[in-house]
Amino acid sequence: MTPVSVWPQDTYNQILIERVHPPHWINPTPQARYDLVVIGAGTAGLVVAAGAAGLGIGLKIALIEKHLFGGDCLNFGCVPSKTLIRSARAIAEVLQAQTLGIEVKEVQVNFAQVMERLRKIRAEISHQDSVQRFQALGIDVFLGTAHFLEPSKIAVNDQVLTYRKAVIATGARASYPPIPGLDKTEFFTNETIFSLTELPARLAVIGGGPIGCELAQAFQRLGSQVTLFHRHASLLNRETFAAAELLQTQFSQEEIKLILKSQINSVEQTTQGKVLHYQTDSLSDTITVDALLVCTGRSPNIEGLNLEKVGVKGDQQKGIIVNDYLQTTNPHIYAAGDVCLTEKFTHAADASARIVIKNSLFSPWGWGKAKVSNLIIPRVTYTDPEIAQVGLTLEQAQSQNPSVQEIRIPLTAVDRGITDGATAGFIQIVYPMGADRILGATIVAKNAGEMLSTITLAMTQKLGLNALAKMIYPYPTQAEMIKKAADTYRKTLLTTQIRKILQLLNQFSG
């Protein structure tokens, strides 16, 4: 078995590796036939395997992973990035303290300790995703590279597993653009940036999507001078323009250098650093930095699986092709998570895994099938302020129906925002004219992600703004934005005729 390591090789990373890819692991002898073989032990694969084992009906399950149990979320994504962001947010809070009447004499960042804390927390959380835990669930764990041999057979290293159903959950990896010279220059992605032990003085980030924005702000706050390149006219081009505009203002206030509508023509490694040659609509220029972080998307991991042997279709852009039930073009093989979904989030992978469990194990008995198209998947960009979105943005809704309505409440209208000194933000709810139905919502606030679930629940249960207006919201909380938006909607229902009737009733009662 090829050794797997994570840099630096300190105590915490040794604990991590011992749990998520034990160096002395010996694969079990395969059983005669497995009810379910899962390829990939990221979020989707782990949820499928654990969920199937937890049914308690004696299923024989195999779980295969060639790299690290826990996948991106634990090792290179949610856990390390949000730990880093928390340290960066603490710095911003300290620097803001003076506006709250607190004098701070000096602020020093110990970057080595910040990264050590990151590795410590990742190691602590890793027991949930450990090889040992899944072995204890009664699952046969195989570490190694898998590929299909023929229908009903999968090879792992030199072993052959026979299966009744299989699930492909191999995830996705960081991709990078074909910039001349990039392949000859050392650069980071989200899969390598968390191995840093020294803070780069000058950092260039290519890509203004969620990962690029989160890490650009975090490193700027930790002490790097960050330059963020983005090929579009505004950051976070999936989000509503008002949210992106607010974040750009925040980044400018924090002295992040934004170069929008830009194209990187070439990159070269020199003795002075990494030199980026770029152009915008108005100029061509160069910039020299100490470190380069590329955040330009993700590519599904489908290479080497031998998909053609089992009639599974897929490509490098879309990943594994699935139907609405997450069934591949081979009816006995399903896919889940980043390898087949457009929405590449941990919670989306989790939700898709639950669909796979139901459809692959229960649908033959006529218990009904679950559909991906029925999922309402929220998303959060963990910048400061956070940008949380569910359903359609205003622009998306207007492209489908120009007559849609919008309610927007700024945080300046919410007492808790004022008392916290955190008024940069708003809630925007989009609904169809003449119907009490929520099409989508955007919340921009320090803890927007924590508030969004109220809207997501309403949309999932097909509740409208009237239902949200009936809730009692604790005062003072930032979530009162939701209440104010719902109350605003109810006021729109008071037509001129109804107002006249109410006035007459009021006069009569007087």
PDB file of C-alpha atoms in Angstrom, residues 318-480:
ATOM      1  CA  LYS A 318     -20.299  16.961 -15.687  1.00  0.00           C
ATOM      2  CA  GLY A 319     -18.795  13.993 -13.872  1.00  0.00           C
ATOM      3  CA  ILE A 320     -20.855  10.817 -13.589  1.00  0.00           C
ATOM      4  CA  ILE A 321     -24.111  11.114 -15.539  1.00  0.00           C
ATOM      5  CA  VAL A 322     -27.093  10.279 -13.296  1.00  0.00           C
ATOM      6  CA  ASN A 323     -30.863  10.488 -13.518  1.00  0.00           C
ATOM      7  CA  ASP A 324     -33.146  12.176 -11.002  1.00  0.00           C
ATOM      8  CA  TYR A 325     -32.806   9.151  -8.713  1.00  0.00           C
ATOM      9  CA  LEU A 326     -28.961   9.294  -8.788  1.00  0.00           C
ATOM     10  CA  GLN A 327     -28.891   6.131 -10.859  1.00  0.00           C
ATOM     11  CA  THR A 328     -26.136   5.953 -13.474  1.00  0.00           C
ATOM     12  CA  THR A 329     -26.588   4.555 -16.962  1.00  0.00           C
ATOM     13  CA  ASN A 330     -26.008   1.175 -15.320  1.00  0.00           C
ATOM     14  CA  PRO A 331     -29.152   0.514 -13.210  1.00  0.00           C
ATOM     15  CA  HIS A 332     -27.133  -1.356 -10.545  1.00  0.00           C
ATOM     16  CA  ILE A 333     -24.674   1.499  -9.993  1.00  0.00           C
ATOM     17  CA  TYR A 334     -25.479   4.823  -8.324  1.00  0.00           C
ATOM     18  CA  ALA A 335     -23.453   7.970  -7.732  1.00  0.00           C
ATOM     19  CA  ALA A 336     -23.511  10.574  -4.968  1.00  0.00           C
ATOM     20  CA  GLY A 337     -21.729  13.760  -3.952  1.00  0.00           C
ATOM     21  CA  ASP A 338     -19.332  15.975  -5.864  1.00  0.00           C
ATOM     22  CA  VAL A 339     -18.623  13.409  -8.572  1.00  0.00           C
ATOM     23  CA  CYS A 340     -22.127  13.890 -10.009  1.00  0.00           C
ATOM     24  CA  LEU A 341     -23.707  16.997  -8.433  1.00  0.00           C
ATOM     25  CA  THR A 342     -23.577  20.580  -9.649  1.00  0.00           C
ATOM     26  CA  GLU A 343     -23.871  21.804  -6.055  1.00  0.00           C
ATOM     27  CA  LYS A 344     -20.554  20.677  -4.588  1.00  0.00           C
ATOM     28  CA  PHE A 345     -21.231  21.138  -0.866  1.00  0.00           C
ATOM     29  CA  THR A 346     -20.851  18.785   2.073  1.00  0.00           C
ATOM     30  CA  HIS A 347     -24.539  19.103   2.963  1.00  0.00           C
ATOM     31  CA  ALA A 348     -25.528  18.403  -0.661  1.00  0.00           C
ATOM     32  CA  ALA A 349     -23.325  15.305  -0.646  1.00  0.00           C
ATOM     33  CA  ASP A 350     -24.982  14.184   2.589  1.00  0.00           C
ATOM     34  CA  ALA A 351     -28.469  14.719   1.147  1.00  0.00           C
ATOM     35  CA  SER A 352     -27.607  12.867  -2.069  1.00  0.00           C
ATOM     36  CA  ALA A 353     -26.213   9.947  -0.068  1.00  0.00           C
ATOM     37  CA  ARG A 354     -29.530   9.569   1.750  1.00  0.00           C
ATOM     38  CA  ILE A 355     -31.317   9.486  -1.597  1.00  0.00           C
ATOM     39  CA  VAL A 356     -28.961   6.751  -2.789  1.00  0.00           C
ATOM     40  CA  ILE A 357     -29.601   4.643   0.323  1.00  0.00           C
ATOM     41  CA  LYS A 358     -33.343   4.822  -0.219  1.00  0.00           C
ATOM     42  CA  ASN A 359     -33.323   4.280  -3.972  1.00  0.00           C
ATOM     43  CA  SER A 360     -30.650   1.575  -4.155  1.00  0.00           C
ATOM     44  CA  LEU A 361     -31.865  -0.537  -1.247  1.00  0.00           C
ATOM     45  CA  PHE A 362     -35.601   0.102  -0.878  1.00  0.00           C
ATOM     46  CA  SER A 363     -37.062   1.076  -4.254  1.00  0.00           C
ATOM     47  CA  PRO A 364     -37.224  -2.538  -5.546  1.00  0.00           C
ATOM     48  CA  TRP A 365     -39.855  -3.166  -2.860  1.00  0.00           C
ATOM     49  CA  GLY A 366     -41.986  -0.299  -4.115  1.00  0.00           C
ATOM     50  CA  TRP A 367     -41.392   2.024  -1.183  1.00  0.00           C
ATOM     51  CA  GLY A 368     -41.094   5.020  -3.478  1.00  0.00           C
ATOM     52  CA  LYS A 369     -38.083   6.780  -4.924  1.00  0.00           C
ATOM     53  CA  ALA A 370     -36.497  10.003  -3.774  1.00  0.00           C
ATOM     54  CA  LYS A 371     -35.555  12.657  -6.339  1.00  0.00           C
ATOM     55  CA  VAL A 372     -32.626  15.043  -6.443  1.00  0.00           C
ATOM     56  CA  SER A 373     -34.841  17.639  -8.105  1.00  0.00           C
ATOM     57  CA  ASN A 374     -36.949  17.828  -4.937  1.00  0.00           C
ATOM     58  CA  LEU A 375     -33.993  18.959  -2.837  1.00  0.00           C
ATOM     59  CA  ILE A 376     -33.810  22.590  -1.737  1.00  0.00           C
ATOM     60  CA  ILE A 377     -30.097  23.120  -1.195  1.00  0.00           C
ATOM     61  CA  PRO A 378     -28.910  26.235   0.654  1.00  0.00           C
ATOM     62  CA  ARG A 379     -25.385  27.576   0.395  1.00  0.00           C
ATOM     63  CA  VAL A 380     -23.208  29.870   2.497  1.00  0.00           C
ATOM     64  CA  THR A 381     -20.037  31.775   1.663  1.00  0.00           C
ATOM     65  CA  TYR A 382     -18.179  32.218   4.962  1.00  0.00           C
ATOM     66  CA  THR A 383     -16.749  35.650   4.385  1.00  0.00           C
ATOM     67  CA  ASP A 384     -17.370  38.456   6.866  1.00  0.00           C
ATOM     68  CA  PRO A 385     -20.204  39.259   6.454  1.00  0.00           C
ATOM     69  CA  GLU A 386     -21.443  35.835   5.428  1.00  0.00           C
ATOM     70  CA  ILE A 387     -23.559  35.468   2.306  1.00  0.00           C
ATOM     71  CA  ALA A 388     -26.288  32.837   2.634  1.00  0.00           C
ATOM     72  CA  GLN A 389     -28.567  31.882  -0.239  1.00  0.00           C
ATOM     73  CA  VAL A 390     -31.412  29.450  -0.853  1.00  0.00           C
ATOM     74  CA  GLY A 391     -33.582  29.092  -3.933  1.00  0.00           C
ATOM     75  CA  LEU A 392     -33.417  31.672  -6.698  1.00  0.00           C
ATOM     76  CA  THR A 393     -31.545  34.947  -6.540  1.00  0.00           C
ATOM     77  CA  LEU A 394     -33.415  38.071  -7.622  1.00  0.00           C
ATOM     78  CA  GLU A 395     -31.651  38.064 -10.989  1.00  0.00           C
ATOM     79  CA  GLN A 396     -32.423  34.379 -11.598  1.00  0.00           C
ATOM     80  CA  ALA A 397     -36.072  34.859 -10.681  1.00  0.00           C
ATOM     81  CA  GLN A 398     -36.401  37.940 -12.905  1.00  0.00           C
ATOM     82  CA  SER A 399     -34.920  36.050 -15.857  1.00  0.00           C
ATOM     83  CA  GLN A 400     -37.749  33.520 -15.497  1.00  0.00           C
ATOM     84  CA  ASN A 401     -40.505  36.018 -14.711  1.00  0.00           C
ATOM     85  CA  PRO A 402     -39.902  39.784 -14.864  1.00  0.00           C
ATOM     86  CA  SER A 403     -42.894  40.469 -12.606  1.00  0.00           C
ATOM     87  CA  VAL A 404     -41.470  38.777  -9.484  1.00  0.00           C
ATOM     88  CA  GLN A 405     -41.457  40.872  -6.325  1.00  0.00           C
ATOM     89  CA  GLU A 406     -38.638  41.615  -3.895  1.00  0.00           C
ATOM     90  CA  ILE A 407     -38.583  42.580  -0.227  1.00  0.00           C
ATOM     91  CA  ARG A 408     -35.303  43.853   1.162  1.00  0.00           C
ATOM     92  CA  ILE A 409     -34.654  44.774   4.795  1.00  0.00           C
ATOM     93  CA  PRO A 410     -31.254  46.269   5.711  1.00  0.00           C
ATOM     94  CA  LEU A 411     -29.484  45.391   8.949  1.00  0.00           C
ATOM     95  CA  THR A 412     -29.540  49.098   9.765  1.00  0.00           C
ATOM     96  CA  ALA A 413     -33.274  48.610  10.449  1.00  0.00           C
ATOM     97  CA  VAL A 414     -32.616  45.881  13.029  1.00  0.00           C
ATOM     98  CA  ASP A 415     -31.781  46.912  16.585  1.00  0.00           C
ATOM     99  CA  ARG A 416     -29.399  44.001  17.191  1.00  0.00           C
ATOM    100  CA  GLY A 417     -27.373  44.971  14.150  1.00  0.00           C
ATOM    101  CA  ILE A 418     -27.066  48.495  15.538  1.00  0.00           C
ATOM    102  CA  THR A 419     -26.125  47.419  19.087  1.00  0.00           C
ATOM    103  CA  ASP A 420     -23.533  44.968  17.745  1.00  0.00           C
ATOM    104  CA  GLY A 421     -22.035  47.570  15.437  1.00  0.00           C
ATOM    105  CA  ALA A 422     -22.664  45.132  12.588  1.00  0.00           C
ATOM    106  CA  THR A 423     -24.995  46.876  10.177  1.00  0.00           C
ATOM    107  CA  ALA A 424     -23.363  45.743   6.912  1.00  0.00           C
ATOM    108  CA  GLY A 425     -25.969  43.387   5.525  1.00  0.00           C
ATOM    109  CA  PHE A 426     -29.561  42.769   4.522  1.00  0.00           C
ATOM    110  CA  ILE A 427     -32.188  40.149   3.829  1.00  0.00           C
ATOM    111  CA  GLN A 428     -33.724  39.885   0.374  1.00  0.00           C
ATOM    112  CA  ILE A 429     -36.727  37.650  -0.232  1.00  0.00           C
ATOM    113  CA  VAL A 430     -38.098  37.013  -3.720  1.00  0.00           C
ATOM    114  CA  TYR A 431     -41.700  35.927  -4.296  1.00  0.00           C
ATOM    115  CA  PRO A 432     -44.124  35.745  -7.233  1.00  0.00           C
ATOM    116  CA  MET A 433     -46.628  38.546  -7.681  1.00  0.00           C
ATOM    117  CA  GLY A 434     -49.960  37.658  -6.154  1.00  0.00           C
ATOM    118  CA  ALA A 435     -48.797  34.458  -4.439  1.00  0.00           C
ATOM    119  CA  ASP A 436     -47.582  33.720  -0.924  1.00  0.00           C
ATOM    120  CA  ARG A 437     -44.661  31.551  -1.998  1.00  0.00           C
ATOM    121  CA  ILE A 438     -40.948  32.066  -1.408  1.00  0.00           C
ATOM    122  CA  LEU A 439     -38.867  31.662  -4.559  1.00  0.00           C
ATOM    123  CA  GLY A 440     -35.563  32.418  -2.896  1.00  0.00           C
ATOM    124  CA  ALA A 441     -33.772  34.416  -0.255  1.00  0.00           C
ATOM    125  CA  THR A 442     -30.377  35.985   0.348  1.00  0.00           C
ATOM    126  CA  ILE A 443     -29.131  36.932   3.803  1.00  0.00           C
ATOM    127  CA  VAL A 444     -25.972  38.980   4.250  1.00  0.00           C
ATOM    128  CA  ALA A 445     -24.840  39.296   7.869  1.00  0.00           C
ATOM    129  CA  LYS A 446     -22.140  38.148  10.261  1.00  0.00           C
ATOM    130  CA  ASN A 447     -24.069  34.957  11.045  1.00  0.00           C
ATOM    131  CA  ALA A 448     -26.213  34.720   7.928  1.00  0.00           C
ATOM    132  CA  GLY A 449     -25.680  30.991   7.641  1.00  0.00           C
ATOM    133  CA  GLU A 450     -27.267  30.414  11.038  1.00  0.00           C
ATOM    134  CA  MET A 451     -30.373  32.412  10.032  1.00  0.00           C
ATOM    135  CA  LEU A 452     -30.922  30.895   6.611  1.00  0.00           C
ATOM    136  CA  SER A 453     -32.372  27.621   7.908  1.00  0.00           C
ATOM    137  CA  THR A 454     -35.619  29.364   8.885  1.00  0.00           C
ATOM    138  CA  ILE A 455     -36.168  30.307   5.237  1.00  0.00           C
ATOM    139  CA  THR A 456     -35.027  26.904   3.999  1.00  0.00           C
ATOM    140  CA  LEU A 457     -37.508  25.174   6.308  1.00  0.00           C
ATOM    141  CA  ALA A 458     -40.318  27.411   5.060  1.00  0.00           C
ATOM    142  CA  MET A 459     -39.473  26.614   1.430  1.00  0.00           C
ATOM    143  CA  THR A 460     -39.117  22.885   2.130  1.00  0.00           C
ATOM    144  CA  GLN A 461     -42.508  22.773   3.835  1.00  0.00           C
ATOM    145  CA  LYS A 462     -44.066  25.046   1.183  1.00  0.00           C
ATOM    146  CA  LEU A 463     -44.776  27.798   3.704  1.00  0.00           C
ATOM    147  CA  GLY A 464     -44.935  31.417   2.608  1.00  0.00           C
ATOM    148  CA  LEU A 465     -44.212  34.775   4.194  1.00  0.00           C
ATOM    149  CA  ASN A 466     -47.536  34.747   6.032  1.00  0.00           C
ATOM    150  CA  ALA A 467     -46.339  31.745   8.031  1.00  0.00           C
ATOM    151  CA  LEU A 468     -43.045  33.494   8.842  1.00  0.00           C
ATOM    152  CA  ALA A 469     -44.981  36.552  10.022  1.00  0.00           C
ATOM    153  CA  LYS A 470     -46.842  34.423  12.577  1.00  0.00           C
ATOM    154  CA  MET A 471     -43.626  33.365  14.290  1.00  0.00           C
ATOM    155  CA  ILE A 472     -42.418  35.151  17.420  1.00  0.00           C
ATOM    156  CA  TYR A 473     -38.774  36.148  17.068  1.00  0.00           C
ATOM    157  CA  PRO A 474     -36.703  36.852  20.199  1.00  0.00           C
ATOM    158  CA  TYR A 475     -35.808  40.508  20.617  1.00  0.00           C
ATOM    159  CA  PRO A 476     -33.176  41.685  19.942  1.00  0.00           C
ATOM    160  CA  THR A 477     -31.780  39.301  17.339  1.00  0.00           C
ATOM    161  CA  GLN A 478     -30.516  39.774  13.810  1.00  0.00           C
ATOM    162  CA  ALA A 479     -33.108  37.197  12.732  1.00  0.00           C
ATOM    163  CA  GLU A 480     -35.718  39.924  13.198  1.00  0.00           C
TER     164      GLU A 480
END
